C-alpha angles and dihedrals in degrees: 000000000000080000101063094041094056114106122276088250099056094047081061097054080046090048100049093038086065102028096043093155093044084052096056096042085054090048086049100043088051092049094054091047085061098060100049088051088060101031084062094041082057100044095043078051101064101035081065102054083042083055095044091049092052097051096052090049091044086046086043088049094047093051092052088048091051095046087046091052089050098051089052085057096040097054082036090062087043094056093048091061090038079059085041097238100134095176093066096047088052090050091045094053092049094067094048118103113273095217094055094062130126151142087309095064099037091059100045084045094049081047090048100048108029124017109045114151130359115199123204127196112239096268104354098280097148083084080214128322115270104185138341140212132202113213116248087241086052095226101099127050118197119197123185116211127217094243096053110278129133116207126200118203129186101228106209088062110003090250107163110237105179146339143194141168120234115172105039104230090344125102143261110215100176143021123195129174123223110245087245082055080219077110150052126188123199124206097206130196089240089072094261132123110203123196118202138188109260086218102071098347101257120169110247099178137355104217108216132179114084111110086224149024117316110230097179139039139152140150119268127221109340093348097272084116137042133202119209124184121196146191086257090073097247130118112205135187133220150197102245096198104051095022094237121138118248113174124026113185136158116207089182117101101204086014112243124175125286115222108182138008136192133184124225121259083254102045099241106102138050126210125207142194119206131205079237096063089254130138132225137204111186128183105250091218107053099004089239106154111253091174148013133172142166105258113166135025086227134037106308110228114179139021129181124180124234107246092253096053094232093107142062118204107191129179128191136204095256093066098275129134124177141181117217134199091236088199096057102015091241122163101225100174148348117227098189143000130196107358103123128271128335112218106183142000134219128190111204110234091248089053092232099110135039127199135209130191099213133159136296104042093295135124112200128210120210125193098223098201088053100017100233126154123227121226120291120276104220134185119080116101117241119337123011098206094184146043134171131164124223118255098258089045102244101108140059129199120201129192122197137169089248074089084245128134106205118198109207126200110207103179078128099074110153081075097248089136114159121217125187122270108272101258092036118114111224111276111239102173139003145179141191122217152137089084088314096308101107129058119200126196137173125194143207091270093059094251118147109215119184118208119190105224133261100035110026098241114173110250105165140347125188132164110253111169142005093248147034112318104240099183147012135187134189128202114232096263095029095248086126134049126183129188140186129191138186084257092085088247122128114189138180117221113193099218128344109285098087096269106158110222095173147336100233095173129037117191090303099122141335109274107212101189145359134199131175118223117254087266095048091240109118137027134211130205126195117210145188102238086077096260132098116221122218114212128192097225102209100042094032093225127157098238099178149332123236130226132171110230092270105025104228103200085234116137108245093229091193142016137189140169120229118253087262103043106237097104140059118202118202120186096192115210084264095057109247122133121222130182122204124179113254093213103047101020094227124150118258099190129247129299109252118319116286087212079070116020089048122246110309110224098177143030130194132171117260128209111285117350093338133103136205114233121192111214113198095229079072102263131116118205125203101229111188097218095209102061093019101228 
C-alpha cells in the first residue's frame, strides 16, 4: 500500500533498478522518437522552402512571360499603325493588362484612336485652309485655301485628285458639296460663289451679285438650288443649274453680316448666324424669316443643327457655344465659355457629339446629352477654320491655316486620348527583351531610347538614323540590337549604348520590320520592295535574299523565325503567309489562301513548331509551320 503510494518518480528509479534492459530499450526507443521528430520537422521544413522557392520562380517566370507577351502586343499594335490600320492596332492595345500600361500605350492608343493622317498641299499653296467638306458618299473631301485654290482628296488615303484656282489672290471661305457629289460650291472673299464639276474641276457658274465677301454657301434640296449668305447681310437663292439669282432677302433689321449658314436635315429651313450675335431661321423655300433671336453677346460665327432638326448648336466669336431648343428658342446648355473663337461647328450623324474648329491649333469635342468636353485635339498650327465628321461618326477632318487636312479617329469617344510627355519625341517602334527587363523605343527623330521594366527608368539614349525608326529587334540576351529607319538604313548595334557594329543597309530600300532568330545568329529584314533579307549577325554579311516563287513587289510588313530556327515567316502588306527555309532559302509555300482564310494583319510564335496567325475578320488560327496545315 506505501507502494503505491510512493511518487511517480521514484516507481521509475524502482522500475529501471530492477528492469535495467527494459529501461534501456525505453531510453532508446524515446531518443529515437526524437529524432524522427526532428528529422520530419527538418525535412517539412525544407519541402516548404522548396515550395516556397518554387512558387516565387514560377510567379517570376509568369511575370516575364506576362511582360513578353506584352511587348509582342505592344510592337504588334506598332506595326498596325506602321501599316496605317489604326483600327488593329486599337484592337490589339485593348487586350493588353491594364497594370502593365505606360507611356508606351498611351501613346500607340492616342495614335490609334485620334490622330490618324495629316495631308499637306505641294508647297504649301492652300495660304492657309479656310473650310473644308466631306462628300455625301464619304469618298471625296473638297478644301477650299485663303489665296483662291480648290483642292480634291481622296479621302480613304489622302491621295490629291485634282486642284484649281479660282479666285486669283482672293479667298475661298467655304466649301460645300452637292448631295449628288457631281458638284462644289465656294463661298469667295470677291463676293462670288463658283460652282464647279466634281469630275476635273471645271467652273460651271460663277454666282454675282453680293456687295461683299460671301462667307456661306451650300446646295438646297437635290442640288437643283443653291443658298449663299454674305457680309452684306443678304441671303440670296439661286438657280443651281443656269447660275441666275431667284430670292434676295435680309433677315437683318439693321443688316449686319452673316457669317455662317446651314440647311436643315429636310431641307426646309435655313439657319443663320449675324455680326450682331442674332439667329435666323429662313424658309428654305422663299427665304421669308420664321425666327430670330439674340444669341450671343458678340458676333455669332458658326451653327450647326443637331441630325434630327430639333437643335440648334451656335458659337460666337468670345469662346461660347450653345445649344438651343429651335422650336422655343431655349437655351438648353452651354458647351463652352470663354475659350477664344469658334470658328465652325460640326454635329456628328448620331447626334451624340458635336465639333468646333476653334484657335489655337485645337479642335474641341463636346458630349451633347452632359455636356462634357474630350479631351482637346491638338496639332494643327494657328486657326483651325474647319471641322466635319464622317458619316458613320468615327472620323473627324480638320482644316487649319497651317494648309493641313487632319484625319481623326474618335472611337474613343468618352475623351480619354492620350498624347506624348512634353519633351518626348513621337515613338515610332519598340520592343521588349532580355526575359521582359528591358524596353526598347525608337522615335520620329530617329533617336534610340532603352527603359529597364517595370518601371521605365531611363538607361541609355543615342542617336541611330536621319529619319523615323521603323523597326527594332533584340536578340534574346540583348547582346545585339538592330534598327531600321525610314531612311533606307538598316544598322547593328552591339549592346545597347550606341555602339555601331555595322551599317547593313544604305538607302536601298524601307525596311518594315526586323527579328533576330532564337540563337541570335541571324537576322532577318522585311522590306518593301516584296523580299526579306537574311543577315549573319557576327560577320554582318548579306546571306541571301528571299523571294517568293513570283515576286510580287508587295512590301513584307513582318517577319519571324520559328522556335527552332529553321524557318522564316513572312505576312506581306497584302496578307498573305509565306515560309521559306532558313538553310537553303527555298520557298515553302503560303499558309492557307487569304482569298479564304480572310487578310492577316499579325503573327506571333506558338508553343512548339506552331504559330499564331490574326486574321483581320477577328479570328486567330494555330498553323503548324512543318506540315503547313
Amino acid at each position: 500500500m506505501k507502494a503505491r503510494g510512493l511518487p511517480l518518480w521514484r516507481r521509475v528509479v524502482r522500475a529501471v533498478r530492477r528492469q535495467p534492459g527494459w529501461a534501456a530499450a525505453v531510453a532508446v526507443l524515446g531518443v529515437l522518437t526524437l529524432l524522427a521528430a526532428s528529422a520530419n520537422h527538418h525535412l517539412t521544413g525544407r519541402a516548404n522552402e522548396s515550395a516556397k522557392q518554387r512558387g516565387m520562380e514560377d510567379a517570376a517566370r509568369a511575370q516575364t512571360d506576362a511582360w513578353r507577351d506584352y511587348g509582342v502586343q505592344i510592337q504588334a499594335a506598332s506595326d498596325a499603325l506602321a501599316a496605317e490600320d489604326p483600327d488593329q492596332a486599337d484592337a490589339v492595345l485593348e487586350q493588353t493588362p491594364e497594370a502593365f500600361r505606360g507611356w508606351e500605350y498611351d501613346w500607340l492608343k492616342w495614335r490609334a484612336t485620334q490622330h490618324h493622317a495629316i495631308w499637306a498641299s505641294p508647297d504649301g499653296q492652300h495660304g492657309g485652309l479656310a473650310s473644308v467638306d466631306l462628300s455625301p458618299d464619304g469618298g471625296l473631301v473638297a478644301s477650299g485655301g485663303g489665296n483662291g485654290w480648290l483642292w480634291l482628296n481622296r479621302m480613304a488615303s489622302g491621295e490629291i485628285l485634282g486642284s484649281t484656282n479660282l479666285l486669283g489672290r482672293k479667298g475661298i471661305n467655304s466649301v460645300r458639296f452637292s448631295p449628288d457629289n457631281q458638284r462644289i460650291i465656294t463661298a469667295s472673299q470677291d463676293g462670288t460663289a463658283v460652282i464647279v464639276a466634281t469630275e476635273g474641276l471645271r467652273v460651271l457658274h460663277r454666282l454675282t451679285g453680293h456687295d461683299a465677301p460671301v462667307n456661306a454657301a451650300c446646295f438646297l434640296d437635290d442640288g437643283g438650288r443653291c443658298v449663299t449668305a454674305g457680309a452684306d447681310g443678304s441671303v440670296r437663292l439661286w438657280d443651281a443649274g443656269s447660275g441666275e439669282e431667284m430670292i434676295q432677302a435680309v433677315p437683318g433689321h439693321p443688316p449686319e453680316a452673316i457669317h455662317d449658314l446651314a440647311p436643315s436635315p429636310d431641307g426646309t429651313r435655313l439657319a443663320a448666324a449675324g455680326h450682331a450675335g442674332s439667329l435666323w431661321i429662313l424658309s428654305a423655300t422663299n427665304a421669308t424669316l420664321l425666327q430670330s433671336w439674340s444669341g450671343h453677346a458678340g458676333p455669332a460665327r458658326a451653327v450647326a443643327w443637331s441630325p434630327d432638326g430639333a437643335r440648334l448648336a451656335s458659337a460666337g466669336s468670345t469662346g461660347d457655344v450653345y445649344l438651343w431648343e429651335v422650336s422655343t428658342r431655349e437655351r438648353l446648355r452651354a458647351l463652352s465659355r470663354g475659350s477664344g473663337p469658334t470658328y465652325r461647328l460640326a454635329w456628328s450623324s448620331d447626334g451624340q457629339w458635336l465639333a468646333g474648329a476653334c484657335n489655337e491649333g485645337r479642335v474641341l469635342v463636346w458630349n451633347v446629352e452632359n455636356g462634357e468636353q474630350a479631351k482637346p485635339l491638338t496639332g494643327h498650327d494657328g486657326k483651325v477654320s474647319g471641322v466635319v465628321f464622317t458619316g458613320n461618326s468615327g472620323r473627324l477632318i480638320s482644316s487649319g491655316f497651317d494648309s493641313t487636312l487632319r484625319v481623326w479617329t474618335l472611337r474613343s469617344t468618352a475623351g480619354h486620348f492620350q498624347q506624348p510627355t512634353e519633351g518626348e519625341q513621337r515613338t515610332t517602334a519598340i520592343v521588349v527583351g532580355n526575359n521582359g527587363r528591358l524596353l526598347v523605343r525608337g522615335d520620329v527623330s530617329g533617336r534610340i531610347s532603352v527603359h529597364e521594366l517595370p518601371g521605365l527608368k531611363a538607361e541609355s539614349s543615342f542617336a541611330a538614323h536621319e529619319k523615323n525608326v521603323s523597326a527594332l529587334a533584340l536578340s534574346s540576351e540583348a547582346q545585339w540590337l538592330a534598327s531600321a529607319s525610314l531612311d533606307g538604313t538598316l544598322r547593328l548595334w552591339k549592346g545597347l549604348r550606341g555602339e555601331l557594329a555595322a551599317e547593313l543597309l544604305r538607302g536601298e530600300e524601307v525596311v518594315r520590320d526586323v527579328c533576330f532568330s532564337p540563337d541570335g545568329r541571324l537576322l532577318a529584314a522585311a522590306g518593301n520592295n516584296g523580299t526579306a533579307t537574311l543577315w549573319n549577325v557576327a560577320e554582318a554579311q548579306l546571306l541571301r535574299r528571299l523571294e517568293p516563287p513570283e515576286p510580287s513587289r508587295i512590301r513584307v510588313g513582318e517577319v519571324l523565325f520559328s522556335s527552332d530556327g529553321r524557318l522564316l515567316i513572312a505576312r506581306e502588306a497584302r496578307g498573305r503567309v509565306g515560309l521559306w527555309d532558313v538553310d537553303t532559302g527555298s520557298w515553302r509555300g503560303f499558309l492557307g489562301d487569304p482569298s479564304q482564310d480572310g487578310k492577316a494583319t499579325a503573327l506571333a510564335l506558338g508553343t512548339g513548331t506552331t504559330v499564331l496567325v490574326g486574321y483581320g475578320h477577328g479570328t486567330v488560327t494555330v498553323w503548324q509551320v512543318e506540315t503547313m496545315t
